[in-house]
Tab-separated table of N, CA, C and O in Angstrom:
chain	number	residue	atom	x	y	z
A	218	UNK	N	14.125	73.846	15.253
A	218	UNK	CA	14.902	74.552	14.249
A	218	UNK	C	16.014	75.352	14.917
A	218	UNK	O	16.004	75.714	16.094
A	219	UNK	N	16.735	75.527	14.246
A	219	UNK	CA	18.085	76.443	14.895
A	219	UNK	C	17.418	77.633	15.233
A	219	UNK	O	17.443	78.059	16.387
A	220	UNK	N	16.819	78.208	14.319
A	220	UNK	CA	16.323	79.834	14.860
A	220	UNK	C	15.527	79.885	16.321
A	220	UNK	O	15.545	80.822	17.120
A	221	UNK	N	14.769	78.522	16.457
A	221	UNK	CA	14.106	78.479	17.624
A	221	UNK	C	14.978	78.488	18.892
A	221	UNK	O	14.802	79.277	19.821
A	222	UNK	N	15.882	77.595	18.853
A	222	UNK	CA	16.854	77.195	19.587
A	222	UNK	C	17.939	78.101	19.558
A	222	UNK	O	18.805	77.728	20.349
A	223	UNK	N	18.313	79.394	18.821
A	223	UNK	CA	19.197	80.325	19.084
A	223	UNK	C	18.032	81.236	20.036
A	223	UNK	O	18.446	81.797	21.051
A	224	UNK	N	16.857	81.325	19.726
A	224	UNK	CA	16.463	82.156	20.331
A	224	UNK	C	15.805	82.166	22.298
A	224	UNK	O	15.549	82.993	23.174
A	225	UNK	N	15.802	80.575	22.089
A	225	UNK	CA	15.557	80.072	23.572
A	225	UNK	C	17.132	80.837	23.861
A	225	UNK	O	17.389	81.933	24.359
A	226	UNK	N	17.683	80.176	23.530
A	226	UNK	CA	19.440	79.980	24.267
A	226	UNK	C	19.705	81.731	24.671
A	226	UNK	O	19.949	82.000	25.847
A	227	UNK	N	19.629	83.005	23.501
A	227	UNK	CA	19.239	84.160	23.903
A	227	UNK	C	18.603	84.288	25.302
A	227	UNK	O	19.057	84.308	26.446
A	228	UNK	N	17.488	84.360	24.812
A	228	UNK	CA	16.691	84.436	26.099
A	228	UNK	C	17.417	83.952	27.747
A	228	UNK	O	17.780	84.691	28.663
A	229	UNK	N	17.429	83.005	27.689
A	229	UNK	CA	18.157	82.252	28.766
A	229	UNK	C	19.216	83.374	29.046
A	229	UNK	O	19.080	84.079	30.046
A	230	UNK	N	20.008	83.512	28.399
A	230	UNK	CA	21.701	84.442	28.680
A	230	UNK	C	21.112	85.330	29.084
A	230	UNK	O	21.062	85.390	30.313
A	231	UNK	N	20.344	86.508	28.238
A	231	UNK	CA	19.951	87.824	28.900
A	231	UNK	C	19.284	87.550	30.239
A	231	UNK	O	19.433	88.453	31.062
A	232	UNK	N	18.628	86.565	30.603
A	232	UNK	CA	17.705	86.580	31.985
A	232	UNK	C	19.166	86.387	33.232
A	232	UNK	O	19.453	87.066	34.218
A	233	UNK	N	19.821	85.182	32.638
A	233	UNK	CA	20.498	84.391	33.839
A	233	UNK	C	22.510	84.617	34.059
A	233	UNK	O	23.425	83.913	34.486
A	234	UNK	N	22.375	86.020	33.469
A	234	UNK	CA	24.183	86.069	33.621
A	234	UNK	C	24.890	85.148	32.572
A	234	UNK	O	26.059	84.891	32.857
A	235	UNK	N	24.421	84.617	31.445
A	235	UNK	CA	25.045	83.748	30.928
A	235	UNK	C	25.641	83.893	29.619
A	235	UNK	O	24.843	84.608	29.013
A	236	UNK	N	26.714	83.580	28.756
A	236	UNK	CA	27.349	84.559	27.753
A	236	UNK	C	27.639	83.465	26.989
A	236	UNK	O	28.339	82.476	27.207
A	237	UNK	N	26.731	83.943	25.703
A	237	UNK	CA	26.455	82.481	24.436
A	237	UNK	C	28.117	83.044	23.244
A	237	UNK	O	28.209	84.011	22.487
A	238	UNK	N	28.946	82.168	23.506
A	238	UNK	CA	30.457	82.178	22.700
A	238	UNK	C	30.210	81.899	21.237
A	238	UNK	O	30.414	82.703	20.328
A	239	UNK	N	29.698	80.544	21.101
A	239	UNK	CA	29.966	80.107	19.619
A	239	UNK	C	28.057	79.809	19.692
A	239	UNK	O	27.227	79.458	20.530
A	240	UNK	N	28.098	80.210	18.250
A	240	UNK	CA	26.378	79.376	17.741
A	240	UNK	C	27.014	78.773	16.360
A	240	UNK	O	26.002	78.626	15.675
A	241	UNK	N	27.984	78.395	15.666
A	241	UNK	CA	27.782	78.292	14.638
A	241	UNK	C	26.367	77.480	13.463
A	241	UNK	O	25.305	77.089	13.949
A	242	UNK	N	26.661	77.384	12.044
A	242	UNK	CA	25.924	77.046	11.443
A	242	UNK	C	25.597	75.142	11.706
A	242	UNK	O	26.399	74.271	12.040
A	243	UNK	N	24.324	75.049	11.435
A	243	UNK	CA	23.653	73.839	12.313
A	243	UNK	C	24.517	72.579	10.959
A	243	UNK	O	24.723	72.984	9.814
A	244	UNK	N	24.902	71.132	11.392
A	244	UNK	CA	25.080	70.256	10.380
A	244	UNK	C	24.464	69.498	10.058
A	244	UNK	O	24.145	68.630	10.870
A	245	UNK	N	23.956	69.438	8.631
A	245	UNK	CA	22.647	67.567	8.294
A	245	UNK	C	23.698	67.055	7.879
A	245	UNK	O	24.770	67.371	7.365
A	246	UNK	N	22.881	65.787	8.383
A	246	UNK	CA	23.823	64.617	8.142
A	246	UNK	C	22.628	63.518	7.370
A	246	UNK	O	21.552	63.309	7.932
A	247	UNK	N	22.923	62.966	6.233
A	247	UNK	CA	21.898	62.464	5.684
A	247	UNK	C	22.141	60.745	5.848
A	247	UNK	O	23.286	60.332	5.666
A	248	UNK	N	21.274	59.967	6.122
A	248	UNK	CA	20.994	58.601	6.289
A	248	UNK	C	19.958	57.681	5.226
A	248	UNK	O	18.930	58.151	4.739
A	249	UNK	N	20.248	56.867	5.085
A	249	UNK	CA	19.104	56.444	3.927
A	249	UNK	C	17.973	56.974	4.022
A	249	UNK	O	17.438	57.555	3.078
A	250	UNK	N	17.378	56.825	5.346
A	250	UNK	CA	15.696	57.064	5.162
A	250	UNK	C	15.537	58.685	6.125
A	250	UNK	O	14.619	59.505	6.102
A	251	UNK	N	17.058	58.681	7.051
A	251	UNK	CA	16.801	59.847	8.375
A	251	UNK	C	17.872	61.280	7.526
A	251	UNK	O	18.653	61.260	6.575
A	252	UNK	N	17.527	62.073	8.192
A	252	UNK	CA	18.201	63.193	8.097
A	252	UNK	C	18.123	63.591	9.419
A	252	UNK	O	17.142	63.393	10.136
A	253	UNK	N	19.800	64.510	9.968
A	253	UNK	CA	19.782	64.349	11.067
A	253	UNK	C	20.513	65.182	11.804
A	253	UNK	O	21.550	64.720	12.281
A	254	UNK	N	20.108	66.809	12.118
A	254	UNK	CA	20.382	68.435	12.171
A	254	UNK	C	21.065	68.269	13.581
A	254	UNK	O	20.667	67.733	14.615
A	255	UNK	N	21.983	68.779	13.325
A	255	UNK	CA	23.225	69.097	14.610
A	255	UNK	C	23.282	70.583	14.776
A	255	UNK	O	23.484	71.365	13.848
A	256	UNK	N	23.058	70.968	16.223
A	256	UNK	CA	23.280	72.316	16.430
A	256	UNK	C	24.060	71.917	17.725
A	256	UNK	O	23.696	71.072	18.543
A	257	UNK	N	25.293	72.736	17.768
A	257	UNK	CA	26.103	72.971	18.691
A	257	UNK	C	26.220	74.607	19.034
A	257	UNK	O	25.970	75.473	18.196
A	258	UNK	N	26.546	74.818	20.093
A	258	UNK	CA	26.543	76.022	21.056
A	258	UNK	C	28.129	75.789	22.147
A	258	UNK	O	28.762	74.894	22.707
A	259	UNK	N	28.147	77.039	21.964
A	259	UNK	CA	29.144	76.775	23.709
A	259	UNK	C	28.634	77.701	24.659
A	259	UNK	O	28.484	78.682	23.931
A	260	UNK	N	28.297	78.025	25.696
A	260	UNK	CA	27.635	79.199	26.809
A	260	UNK	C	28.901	79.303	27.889
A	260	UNK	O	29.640	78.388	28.253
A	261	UNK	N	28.917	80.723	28.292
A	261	UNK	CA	29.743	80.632	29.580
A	261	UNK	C	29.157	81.318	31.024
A	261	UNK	O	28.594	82.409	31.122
A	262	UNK	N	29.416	80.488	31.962
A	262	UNK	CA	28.413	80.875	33.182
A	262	UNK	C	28.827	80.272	34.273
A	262	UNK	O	29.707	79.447	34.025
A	263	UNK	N	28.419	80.389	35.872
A	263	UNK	CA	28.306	79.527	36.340
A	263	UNK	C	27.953	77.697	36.137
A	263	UNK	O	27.336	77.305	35.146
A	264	UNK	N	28.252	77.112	36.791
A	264	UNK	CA	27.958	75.857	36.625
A	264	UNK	C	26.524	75.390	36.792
A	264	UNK	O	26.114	74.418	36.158
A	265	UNK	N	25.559	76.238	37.848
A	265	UNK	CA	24.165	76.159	38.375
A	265	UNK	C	23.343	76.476	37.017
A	265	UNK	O	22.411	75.836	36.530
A	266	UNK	N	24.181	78.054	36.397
A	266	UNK	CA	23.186	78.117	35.482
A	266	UNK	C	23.318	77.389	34.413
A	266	UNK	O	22.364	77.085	33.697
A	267	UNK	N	24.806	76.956	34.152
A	267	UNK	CA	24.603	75.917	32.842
A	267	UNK	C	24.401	74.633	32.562
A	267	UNK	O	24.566	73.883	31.599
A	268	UNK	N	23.954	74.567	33.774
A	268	UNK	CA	23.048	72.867	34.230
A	268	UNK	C	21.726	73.204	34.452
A	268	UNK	O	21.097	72.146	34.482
A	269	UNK	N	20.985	74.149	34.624
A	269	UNK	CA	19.713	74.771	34.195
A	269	UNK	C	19.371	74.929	33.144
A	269	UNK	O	18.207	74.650	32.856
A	270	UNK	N	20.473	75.560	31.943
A	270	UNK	CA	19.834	75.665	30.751
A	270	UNK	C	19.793	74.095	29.778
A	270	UNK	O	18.991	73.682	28.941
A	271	UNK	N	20.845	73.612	30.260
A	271	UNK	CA	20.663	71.968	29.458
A	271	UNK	C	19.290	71.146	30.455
A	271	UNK	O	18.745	70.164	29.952
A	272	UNK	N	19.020	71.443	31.278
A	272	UNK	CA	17.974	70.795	32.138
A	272	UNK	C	16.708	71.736	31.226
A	272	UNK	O	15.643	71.133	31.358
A	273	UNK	N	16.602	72.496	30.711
A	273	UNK	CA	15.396	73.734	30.575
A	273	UNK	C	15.252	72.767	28.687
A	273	UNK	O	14.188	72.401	28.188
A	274	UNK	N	16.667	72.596	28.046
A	274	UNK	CA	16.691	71.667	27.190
A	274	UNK	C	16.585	70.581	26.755
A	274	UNK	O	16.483	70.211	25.585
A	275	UNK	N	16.603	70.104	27.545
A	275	UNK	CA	16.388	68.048	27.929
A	275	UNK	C	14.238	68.191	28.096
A	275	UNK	O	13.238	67.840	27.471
A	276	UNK	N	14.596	68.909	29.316
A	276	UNK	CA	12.804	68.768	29.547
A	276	UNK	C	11.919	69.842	29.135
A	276	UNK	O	10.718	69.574	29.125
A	277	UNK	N	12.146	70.562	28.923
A	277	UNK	CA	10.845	71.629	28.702
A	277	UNK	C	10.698	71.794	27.288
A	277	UNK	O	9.640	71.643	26.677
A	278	UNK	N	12.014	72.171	26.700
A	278	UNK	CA	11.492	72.226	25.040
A	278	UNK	C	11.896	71.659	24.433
A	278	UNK	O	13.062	71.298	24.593
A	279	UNK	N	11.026	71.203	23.222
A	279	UNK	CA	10.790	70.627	22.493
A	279	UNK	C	11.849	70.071	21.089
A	279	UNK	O	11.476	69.128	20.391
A	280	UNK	N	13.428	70.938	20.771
A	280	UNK	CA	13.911	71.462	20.225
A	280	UNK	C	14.981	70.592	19.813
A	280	UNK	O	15.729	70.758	18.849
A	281	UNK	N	14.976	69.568	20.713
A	281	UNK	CA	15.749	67.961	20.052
A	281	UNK	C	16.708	67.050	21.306
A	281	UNK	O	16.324	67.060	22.476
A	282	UNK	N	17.303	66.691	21.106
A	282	UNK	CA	17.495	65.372	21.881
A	282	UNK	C	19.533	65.703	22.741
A	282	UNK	O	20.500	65.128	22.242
A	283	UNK	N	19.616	66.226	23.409
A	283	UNK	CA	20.749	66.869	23.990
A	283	UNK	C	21.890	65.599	23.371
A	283	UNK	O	21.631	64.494	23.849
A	284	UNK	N	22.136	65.603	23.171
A	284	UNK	CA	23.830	64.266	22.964
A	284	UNK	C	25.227	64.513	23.479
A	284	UNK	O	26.060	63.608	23.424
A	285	UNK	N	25.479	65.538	23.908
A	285	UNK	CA	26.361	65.630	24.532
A	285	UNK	C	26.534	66.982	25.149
A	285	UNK	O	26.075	68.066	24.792
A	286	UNK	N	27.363	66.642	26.239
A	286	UNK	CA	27.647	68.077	26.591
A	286	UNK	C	29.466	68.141	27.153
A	286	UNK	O	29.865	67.294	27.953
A	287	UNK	N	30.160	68.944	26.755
A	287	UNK	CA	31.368	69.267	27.507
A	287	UNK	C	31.860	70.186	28.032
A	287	UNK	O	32.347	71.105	27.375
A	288	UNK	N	31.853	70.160	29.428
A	288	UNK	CA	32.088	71.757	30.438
A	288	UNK	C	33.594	71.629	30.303
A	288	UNK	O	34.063	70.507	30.112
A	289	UNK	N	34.279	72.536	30.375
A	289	UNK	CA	35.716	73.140	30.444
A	289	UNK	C	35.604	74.121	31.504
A	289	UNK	O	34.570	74.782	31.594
A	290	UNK	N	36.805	74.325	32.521
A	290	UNK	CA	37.063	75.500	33.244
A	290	UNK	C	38.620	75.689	32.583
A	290	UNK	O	39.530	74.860	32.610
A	291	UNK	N	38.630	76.980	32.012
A	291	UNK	CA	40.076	77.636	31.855
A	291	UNK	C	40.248	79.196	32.229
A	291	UNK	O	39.445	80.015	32.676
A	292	UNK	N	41.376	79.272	31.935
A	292	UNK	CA	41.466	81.065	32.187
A	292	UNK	C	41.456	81.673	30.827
A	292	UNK	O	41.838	81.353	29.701
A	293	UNK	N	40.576	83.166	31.667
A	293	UNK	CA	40.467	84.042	30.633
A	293	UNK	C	41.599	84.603	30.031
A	293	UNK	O	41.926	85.374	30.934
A	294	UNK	N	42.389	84.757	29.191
A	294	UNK	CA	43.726	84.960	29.076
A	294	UNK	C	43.827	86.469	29.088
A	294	UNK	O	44.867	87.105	29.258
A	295	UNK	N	42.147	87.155	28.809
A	295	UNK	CA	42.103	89.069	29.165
A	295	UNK	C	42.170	89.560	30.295
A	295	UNK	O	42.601	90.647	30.681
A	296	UNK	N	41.556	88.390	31.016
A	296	UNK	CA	40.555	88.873	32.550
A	296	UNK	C	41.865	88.158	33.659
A	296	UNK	O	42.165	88.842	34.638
A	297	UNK	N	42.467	87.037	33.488
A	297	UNK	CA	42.824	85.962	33.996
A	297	UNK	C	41.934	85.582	35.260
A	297	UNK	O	42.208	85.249	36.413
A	298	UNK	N	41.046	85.726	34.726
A	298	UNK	CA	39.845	85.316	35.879
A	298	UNK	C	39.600	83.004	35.035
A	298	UNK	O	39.643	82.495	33.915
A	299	UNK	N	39.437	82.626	36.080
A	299	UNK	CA	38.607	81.511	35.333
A	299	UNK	C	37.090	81.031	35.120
A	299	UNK	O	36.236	81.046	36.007
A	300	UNK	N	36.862	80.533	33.581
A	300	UNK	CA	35.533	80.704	32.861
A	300	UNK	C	35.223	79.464	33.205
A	300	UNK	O	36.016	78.734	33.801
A	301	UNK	N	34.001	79.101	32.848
A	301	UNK	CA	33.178	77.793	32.600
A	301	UNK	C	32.312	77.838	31.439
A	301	UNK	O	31.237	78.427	31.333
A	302	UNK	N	32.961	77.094	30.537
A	302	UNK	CA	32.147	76.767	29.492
A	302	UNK	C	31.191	75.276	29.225
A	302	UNK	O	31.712	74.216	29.571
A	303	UNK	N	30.203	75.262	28.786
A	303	UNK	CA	29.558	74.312	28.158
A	303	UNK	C	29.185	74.142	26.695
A	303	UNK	O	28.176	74.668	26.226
A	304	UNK	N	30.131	73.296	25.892
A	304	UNK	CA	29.458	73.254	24.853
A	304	UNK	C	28.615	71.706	24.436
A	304	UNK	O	28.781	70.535	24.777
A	305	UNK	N	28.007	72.157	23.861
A	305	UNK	CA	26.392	71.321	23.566
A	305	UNK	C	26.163	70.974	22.080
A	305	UNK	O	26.162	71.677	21.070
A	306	UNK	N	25.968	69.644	22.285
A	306	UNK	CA	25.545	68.874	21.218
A	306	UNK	C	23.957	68.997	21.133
A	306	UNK	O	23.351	68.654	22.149
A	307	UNK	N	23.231	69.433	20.076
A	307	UNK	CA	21.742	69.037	20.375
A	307	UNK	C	21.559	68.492	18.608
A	307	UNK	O	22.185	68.856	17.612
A	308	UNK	N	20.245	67.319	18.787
A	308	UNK	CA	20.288	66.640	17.451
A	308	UNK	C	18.814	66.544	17.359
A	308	UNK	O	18.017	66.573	18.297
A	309	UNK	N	18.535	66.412	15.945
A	309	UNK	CA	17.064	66.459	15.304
A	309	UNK	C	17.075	65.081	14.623
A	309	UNK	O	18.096	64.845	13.978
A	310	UNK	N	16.397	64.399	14.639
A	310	UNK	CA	16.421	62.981	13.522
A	310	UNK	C	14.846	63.011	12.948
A	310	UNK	O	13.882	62.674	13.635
A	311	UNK	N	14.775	63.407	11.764
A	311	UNK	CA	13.732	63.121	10.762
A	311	UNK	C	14.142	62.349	9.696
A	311	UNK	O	15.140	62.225	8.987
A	312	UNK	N	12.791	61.763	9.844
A	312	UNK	CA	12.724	61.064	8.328
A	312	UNK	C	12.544	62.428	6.909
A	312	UNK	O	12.245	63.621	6.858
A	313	UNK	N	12.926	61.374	5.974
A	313	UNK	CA	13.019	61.937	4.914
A	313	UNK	C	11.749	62.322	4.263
A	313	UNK	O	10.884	61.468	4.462
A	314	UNK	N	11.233	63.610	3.349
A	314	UNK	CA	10.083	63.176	3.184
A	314	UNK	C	10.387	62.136	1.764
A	314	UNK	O	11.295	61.346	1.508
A	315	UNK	N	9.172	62.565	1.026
A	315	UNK	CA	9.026	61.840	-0.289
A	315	UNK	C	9.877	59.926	-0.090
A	315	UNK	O	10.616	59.384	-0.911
A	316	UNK	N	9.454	59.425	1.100
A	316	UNK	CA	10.172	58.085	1.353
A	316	UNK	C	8.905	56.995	1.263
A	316	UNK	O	7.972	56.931	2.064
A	317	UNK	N	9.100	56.189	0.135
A	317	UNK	CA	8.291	55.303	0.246
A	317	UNK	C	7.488	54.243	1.226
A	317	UNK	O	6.664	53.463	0.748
């Protein structure tokens, strides 16, 4: 569920230096028989840690199936320091209930 998965992704940031940008609202996408929950994120961090937290996502929990990921390095246009972002595709595919 998203709440689960905002709250791993939390966790993670407060432990590991890591700074969660976007969570927006999760998308279904409906299929004849599947329904099929999109949660995207973007995190900013080192590269170590944001290949840890998609590795902590792929294998340890349970929370859906990674589909993509796209790192960006740009400048901060406040800091002019340069960031690393990852944003993340993660997907749920259930069946429908009440399906014959």
């Amino acid at each position: 569920s998203s709440q689960a998965l905002l709250e791993l992704i939390t966790n993670y940031c407060q432990t590991n230096q890591v700074v969660l940008r976007e969570f927006p609202e999760a998308t279904i996408t409906e299929q004849e028989k599947l329904s099929v929950e999109t949660n995207l994120f973007t995190v900013q961090g080192n590269f170590s840690t944001l290949i840890n937290l998609i590795y902590q996502l792929e294998q340890k929990s349970k929370l859906g199936k990674v589909a993509s990921v796209h790192y960006q390095l740009k400048k901060d246009l406040k800091s002019k320091d340069m960031v690393l972002t990852a944003t993340t595709y993660i997907q749920n595919v259930k069946k429908k209930e009440n399906e014959k």
